[in-house]
Amino acid sequence: MTATTGSPGIATRRPRTILYTCIGAAVVIAVFVAVLASAKPSSDNTTSPLIGKAAPAITGPSLSGQGAYSLAQFSGKWVLVNFAASWCVPCRQETPQLLTFNAQHHAAGNATVLAVAFDPSDQANLERFLKQTDATWPTVSDPAAEVAYGVTQIPQSFLVDPSGTVVAKYFGEVSAAQINDFIAKATATG
């Protein structure tokens, strides 16, 4: 009986091929992780062609069915225009921060949140979610606002100053402290 043995070259090439493949995959993963680690956090104030310009109009029916709202009716106040949907996990996660911001400014009446439904098919769910979290700010349906503000992903928020100018854009979750810090600095510099 003769034993069949494979060629020694093939036997050593296969483990080396696997080793080189694993090393290559590890290098690709390491580069990917390095890029993500060095990227700016998504909630940092980001650039937008709207910054320094008059805020595009937002007008629409309230998701609660109680009338309509427009950005113009909040003239003289700081307004955080927040695009959201109930299925957006980061939107849900930032809601406590929006509640904090809204509560901090409610008594003074100098700032508010104006939410815009990002997904027309989600409006009832968004209204239900906001009601469950005791969010009292107006939430409107205005599909034209997404286009005017250039919103393709959420959450995104735009801070509008009391004169109606867009002064900041936040992509990703935003915190009450970030917004308040920006307002404090802007108020201090006039």
mmCIF file of C-alpha atoms in Angstrom:
data_model
loop_
_atom_site.group_PDB
_atom_site.id
_atom_site.type_symbol
_atom_site.label_atom_id
_atom_site.label_comp_id
_atom_site.label_asym_id
_atom_site.label_seq_id
_atom_site.Cartn_x
_atom_site.Cartn_y
_atom_site.Cartn_z
ATOM 1 C CA MET A 1 0.000 0.000 0.000
ATOM 2 C CA THR A 2 1.377 3.335 -0.975
ATOM 3 C CA ALA A 3 0.611 6.428 1.019
ATOM 4 C CA THR A 4 -0.241 9.473 -0.970
ATOM 5 C CA THR A 5 1.372 12.607 0.223
ATOM 6 C CA GLY A 6 0.877 16.045 -1.099
ATOM 7 C CA SER A 7 3.694 18.124 -2.408
ATOM 8 C CA PRO A 8 5.566 19.915 0.398
ATOM 9 C CA GLY A 9 5.287 23.217 -1.445
ATOM 10 C CA ILE A 10 1.470 23.145 -1.492
ATOM 11 C CA ALA A 11 1.229 22.205 2.176
ATOM 12 C CA THR A 12 3.322 25.190 3.289
ATOM 13 C CA ARG A 13 1.755 27.655 0.835
ATOM 14 C CA ARG A 14 -1.783 27.176 2.139
ATOM 15 C CA PRO A 15 -0.984 28.178 5.770
ATOM 16 C CA ARG A 16 1.091 31.108 4.516
ATOM 17 C CA THR A 17 -1.750 32.246 2.261
ATOM 18 C CA ILE A 18 -4.131 32.160 5.202
ATOM 19 C CA LEU A 19 -1.591 34.014 7.345
ATOM 20 C CA TYR A 20 -1.077 36.730 4.722
ATOM 21 C CA THR A 21 -4.830 37.069 4.217
ATOM 22 C CA CYS A 22 -5.357 37.503 7.964
ATOM 23 C CA ILE A 23 -2.555 40.060 8.195
ATOM 24 C CA GLY A 24 -4.007 41.981 5.235
ATOM 25 C CA ALA A 25 -7.480 41.999 6.801
ATOM 26 C CA ALA A 26 -6.016 43.152 10.129
ATOM 27 C CA VAL A 27 -4.214 46.039 8.400
ATOM 28 C CA VAL A 28 -7.423 47.124 6.631
ATOM 29 C CA ILE A 29 -9.373 46.978 9.902
ATOM 30 C CA ALA A 30 -6.628 48.906 11.736
ATOM 31 C CA VAL A 31 -6.684 51.661 9.090
ATOM 32 C CA PHE A 32 -10.495 51.822 9.271
ATOM 33 C CA VAL A 33 -10.424 52.090 13.076
ATOM 34 C CA ALA A 34 -7.720 54.781 12.890
ATOM 35 C CA VAL A 35 -9.821 56.827 10.454
ATOM 36 C CA LEU A 36 -12.894 56.534 12.660
ATOM 37 C CA ALA A 37 -10.941 57.356 15.818
ATOM 38 C CA SER A 38 -9.437 60.486 14.290
ATOM 39 C CA ALA A 39 -12.715 61.719 12.793
ATOM 40 C CA LYS A 40 -14.494 64.650 14.360
ATOM 41 C CA PRO A 41 -17.334 63.601 16.669
ATOM 42 C CA SER A 42 -20.652 63.864 14.855
ATOM 43 C CA SER A 43 -22.168 66.204 17.411
ATOM 44 C CA ASP A 44 -19.559 68.911 16.864
ATOM 45 C CA ASN A 45 -20.691 72.160 15.339
ATOM 46 C CA THR A 46 -20.250 71.628 11.607
ATOM 47 C CA THR A 47 -20.205 73.860 8.585
ATOM 48 C CA SER A 48 -23.173 74.607 6.403
ATOM 49 C CA PRO A 49 -23.772 77.045 3.561
ATOM 50 C CA LEU A 50 -26.705 78.331 5.650
ATOM 51 C CA ILE A 51 -24.533 79.631 8.484
ATOM 52 C CA GLY A 52 -24.631 83.415 8.521
ATOM 53 C CA LYS A 53 -27.712 83.529 6.293
ATOM 54 C CA ALA A 54 -31.396 83.995 7.003
ATOM 55 C CA ALA A 55 -32.962 80.730 8.121
ATOM 56 C CA PRO A 56 -35.143 79.148 5.436
ATOM 57 C CA ALA A 57 -38.833 79.309 6.260
ATOM 58 C CA ILE A 58 -40.457 76.435 8.087
ATOM 59 C CA THR A 59 -44.226 76.291 8.120
ATOM 60 C CA GLY A 60 -46.489 73.353 8.645
ATOM 61 C CA PRO A 61 -49.287 71.700 10.524
ATOM 62 C CA SER A 62 -48.560 70.543 14.043
ATOM 63 C CA LEU A 63 -48.216 66.785 14.358
ATOM 64 C CA SER A 64 -50.479 66.997 17.397
ATOM 65 C CA GLY A 65 -53.233 68.361 15.156
ATOM 66 C CA GLN A 66 -53.414 71.602 17.140
ATOM 67 C CA GLY A 67 -52.947 74.265 14.518
ATOM 68 C CA ALA A 68 -49.827 75.135 12.592
ATOM 69 C CA TYR A 69 -46.442 76.596 13.416
ATOM 70 C CA SER A 70 -43.834 78.574 11.566
ATOM 71 C CA LEU A 71 -40.252 79.459 12.380
ATOM 72 C CA ALA A 72 -41.163 83.132 11.889
ATOM 73 C CA GLN A 73 -43.468 83.115 14.926
ATOM 74 C CA PHE A 74 -40.435 82.526 17.166
ATOM 75 C CA SER A 75 -38.692 85.708 16.025
ATOM 76 C CA GLY A 76 -36.751 87.258 18.899
ATOM 77 C CA LYS A 77 -35.887 83.844 20.406
ATOM 78 C CA TRP A 78 -33.115 81.335 19.911
ATOM 79 C CA VAL A 79 -34.613 78.366 18.054
ATOM 80 C CA LEU A 80 -33.078 74.930 17.726
ATOM 81 C CA VAL A 81 -34.563 73.508 14.527
ATOM 82 C CA ASN A 82 -34.325 69.747 15.020
ATOM 83 C CA PHE A 83 -35.001 67.228 12.234
ATOM 84 C CA ALA A 84 -36.043 63.872 13.704
ATOM 85 C CA ALA A 85 -37.941 60.597 13.326
ATOM 86 C CA SER A 86 -39.107 58.043 15.878
ATOM 87 C CA TRP A 87 -37.124 55.215 14.245
ATOM 88 C CA CYS A 88 -33.859 57.195 14.506
ATOM 89 C CA VAL A 89 -31.967 55.827 17.534
ATOM 90 C CA PRO A 90 -29.683 58.886 17.930
ATOM 91 C CA CYS A 91 -32.787 61.108 17.747
ATOM 92 C CA ARG A 92 -34.304 59.172 20.626
ATOM 93 C CA GLN A 93 -31.025 59.330 22.546
ATOM 94 C CA GLU A 94 -30.734 63.116 22.201
ATOM 95 C CA THR A 95 -34.322 63.752 23.324
ATOM 96 C CA PRO A 96 -33.401 64.033 27.046
ATOM 97 C CA GLN A 97 -30.880 66.743 26.089
ATOM 98 C CA LEU A 98 -33.532 68.605 24.095
ATOM 99 C CA LEU A 99 -35.895 68.310 27.071
ATOM 100 C CA THR A 100 -33.188 69.776 29.314
ATOM 101 C CA PHE A 101 -32.487 72.648 26.913
ATOM 102 C CA ASN A 102 -36.185 73.411 26.521
ATOM 103 C CA ALA A 103 -36.771 73.326 30.295
ATOM 104 C CA GLN A 104 -33.771 75.580 30.969
ATOM 105 C CA HIS A 105 -35.195 78.274 28.691
ATOM 106 C CA HIS A 106 -38.925 77.816 29.225
ATOM 107 C CA ALA A 107 -39.298 80.271 32.123
ATOM 108 C CA ALA A 108 -37.226 82.990 30.430
ATOM 109 C CA GLY A 109 -38.923 82.357 27.100
ATOM 110 C CA ASN A 110 -35.700 83.155 25.255
ATOM 111 C CA ALA A 111 -35.208 79.844 23.413
ATOM 112 C CA THR A 112 -37.166 76.863 22.173
ATOM 113 C CA VAL A 113 -36.974 73.733 20.078
ATOM 114 C CA LEU A 114 -38.882 73.440 16.819
ATOM 115 C CA ALA A 115 -38.910 69.855 15.583
ATOM 116 C CA VAL A 116 -39.472 68.956 11.947
ATOM 117 C CA ALA A 117 -40.635 65.453 11.027
ATOM 118 C CA PHE A 118 -38.015 63.969 8.715
ATOM 119 C CA ASP A 119 -40.095 61.006 7.531
ATOM 120 C CA PRO A 120 -43.667 61.720 6.386
ATOM 121 C CA SER A 121 -44.688 58.098 7.014
ATOM 122 C CA ASP A 122 -43.445 58.336 10.625
ATOM 123 C CA GLN A 123 -45.319 61.426 11.769
ATOM 124 C CA ALA A 124 -47.828 59.630 14.010
ATOM 125 C CA ASN A 125 -45.060 57.577 15.628
ATOM 126 C CA LEU A 126 -42.876 60.663 16.154
ATOM 127 C CA GLU A 127 -45.764 62.546 17.773
ATOM 128 C CA ARG A 128 -46.497 59.540 20.024
ATOM 129 C CA PHE A 129 -42.822 59.246 21.036
ATOM 130 C CA LEU A 130 -42.532 62.953 21.849
ATOM 131 C CA LYS A 131 -45.765 62.855 23.848
ATOM 132 C CA GLN A 132 -44.448 59.857 25.841
ATOM 133 C CA THR A 133 -41.279 61.794 26.706
ATOM 134 C CA ASP A 134 -43.245 64.913 27.728
ATOM 135 C CA ALA A 135 -41.739 66.998 24.947
ATOM 136 C CA THR A 136 -43.787 70.194 24.750
ATOM 137 C CA TRP A 137 -42.109 71.911 21.828
ATOM 138 C CA PRO A 138 -43.910 72.247 18.516
ATOM 139 C CA THR A 139 -43.340 69.531 15.946
ATOM 140 C CA VAL A 140 -44.354 70.191 12.372
ATOM 141 C CA SER A 141 -44.642 68.506 9.028
ATOM 142 C CA ASP A 142 -42.840 70.525 6.369
ATOM 143 C CA PRO A 143 -41.184 68.347 3.698
ATOM 144 C CA ALA A 144 -39.854 71.464 1.957
ATOM 145 C CA ALA A 145 -37.749 72.251 5.045
ATOM 146 C CA GLU A 146 -35.578 69.157 4.486
ATOM 147 C CA VAL A 147 -34.670 70.427 1.042
ATOM 148 C CA ALA A 148 -34.187 74.037 2.143
ATOM 149 C CA TYR A 149 -31.866 72.997 5.003
ATOM 150 C CA GLY A 150 -30.094 70.288 2.953
ATOM 151 C CA VAL A 151 -30.976 67.520 5.403
ATOM 152 C CA THR A 152 -30.383 64.003 4.085
ATOM 153 C CA GLN A 153 -29.532 62.238 7.356
ATOM 154 C CA ILE A 154 -30.717 62.664 10.911
ATOM 155 C CA PRO A 155 -30.464 63.830 13.551
ATOM 156 C CA GLN A 156 -29.488 67.265 12.373
ATOM 157 C CA SER A 157 -30.147 70.512 14.158
ATOM 158 C CA PHE A 158 -29.711 74.145 13.210
ATOM 159 C CA LEU A 159 -29.463 76.938 15.741
ATOM 160 C CA VAL A 160 -31.239 80.096 14.645
ATOM 161 C CA ASP A 161 -30.492 83.320 16.524
ATOM 162 C CA PRO A 162 -33.163 85.812 17.641
ATOM 163 C CA SER A 163 -32.758 87.821 14.420
ATOM 164 C CA GLY A 164 -33.536 84.747 12.284
ATOM 165 C CA THR A 165 -29.998 83.905 11.148
ATOM 166 C CA VAL A 166 -28.634 80.361 11.117
ATOM 167 C CA VAL A 167 -25.592 80.471 13.394
ATOM 168 C CA ALA A 168 -24.742 76.787 13.926
ATOM 169 C CA LYS A 169 -25.385 73.331 12.561
ATOM 170 C CA TYR A 170 -25.143 70.134 14.583
ATOM 171 C CA PHE A 171 -24.951 66.781 12.846
ATOM 172 C CA GLY A 172 -25.665 63.855 15.134
ATOM 173 C CA GLU A 173 -26.725 64.022 18.737
ATOM 174 C CA VAL A 174 -26.587 67.466 20.295
ATOM 175 C CA SER A 175 -26.392 68.278 23.995
ATOM 176 C CA ALA A 176 -28.008 71.059 25.987
ATOM 177 C CA ALA A 177 -24.531 72.126 27.135
ATOM 178 C CA GLN A 178 -23.312 72.522 23.529
ATOM 179 C CA ILE A 179 -26.243 74.705 22.587
ATOM 180 C CA ASN A 180 -26.080 76.759 25.795
ATOM 181 C CA ASP A 181 -22.317 77.268 25.415
ATOM 182 C CA PHE A 182 -22.811 78.528 21.872
ATOM 183 C CA ILE A 183 -25.627 80.866 22.938
ATOM 184 C CA ALA A 184 -23.574 82.194 25.864
ATOM 185 C CA LYS A 185 -20.562 82.923 23.652
ATOM 186 C CA ALA A 186 -22.684 84.504 20.931
ATOM 187 C CA THR A 187 -24.526 86.643 23.469
ATOM 188 C CA ALA A 188 -21.272 87.735 25.117
ATOM 189 C CA THR A 189 -19.731 88.816 21.806
ATOM 190 C CA GLY A 190 -22.917 90.569 20.681
#
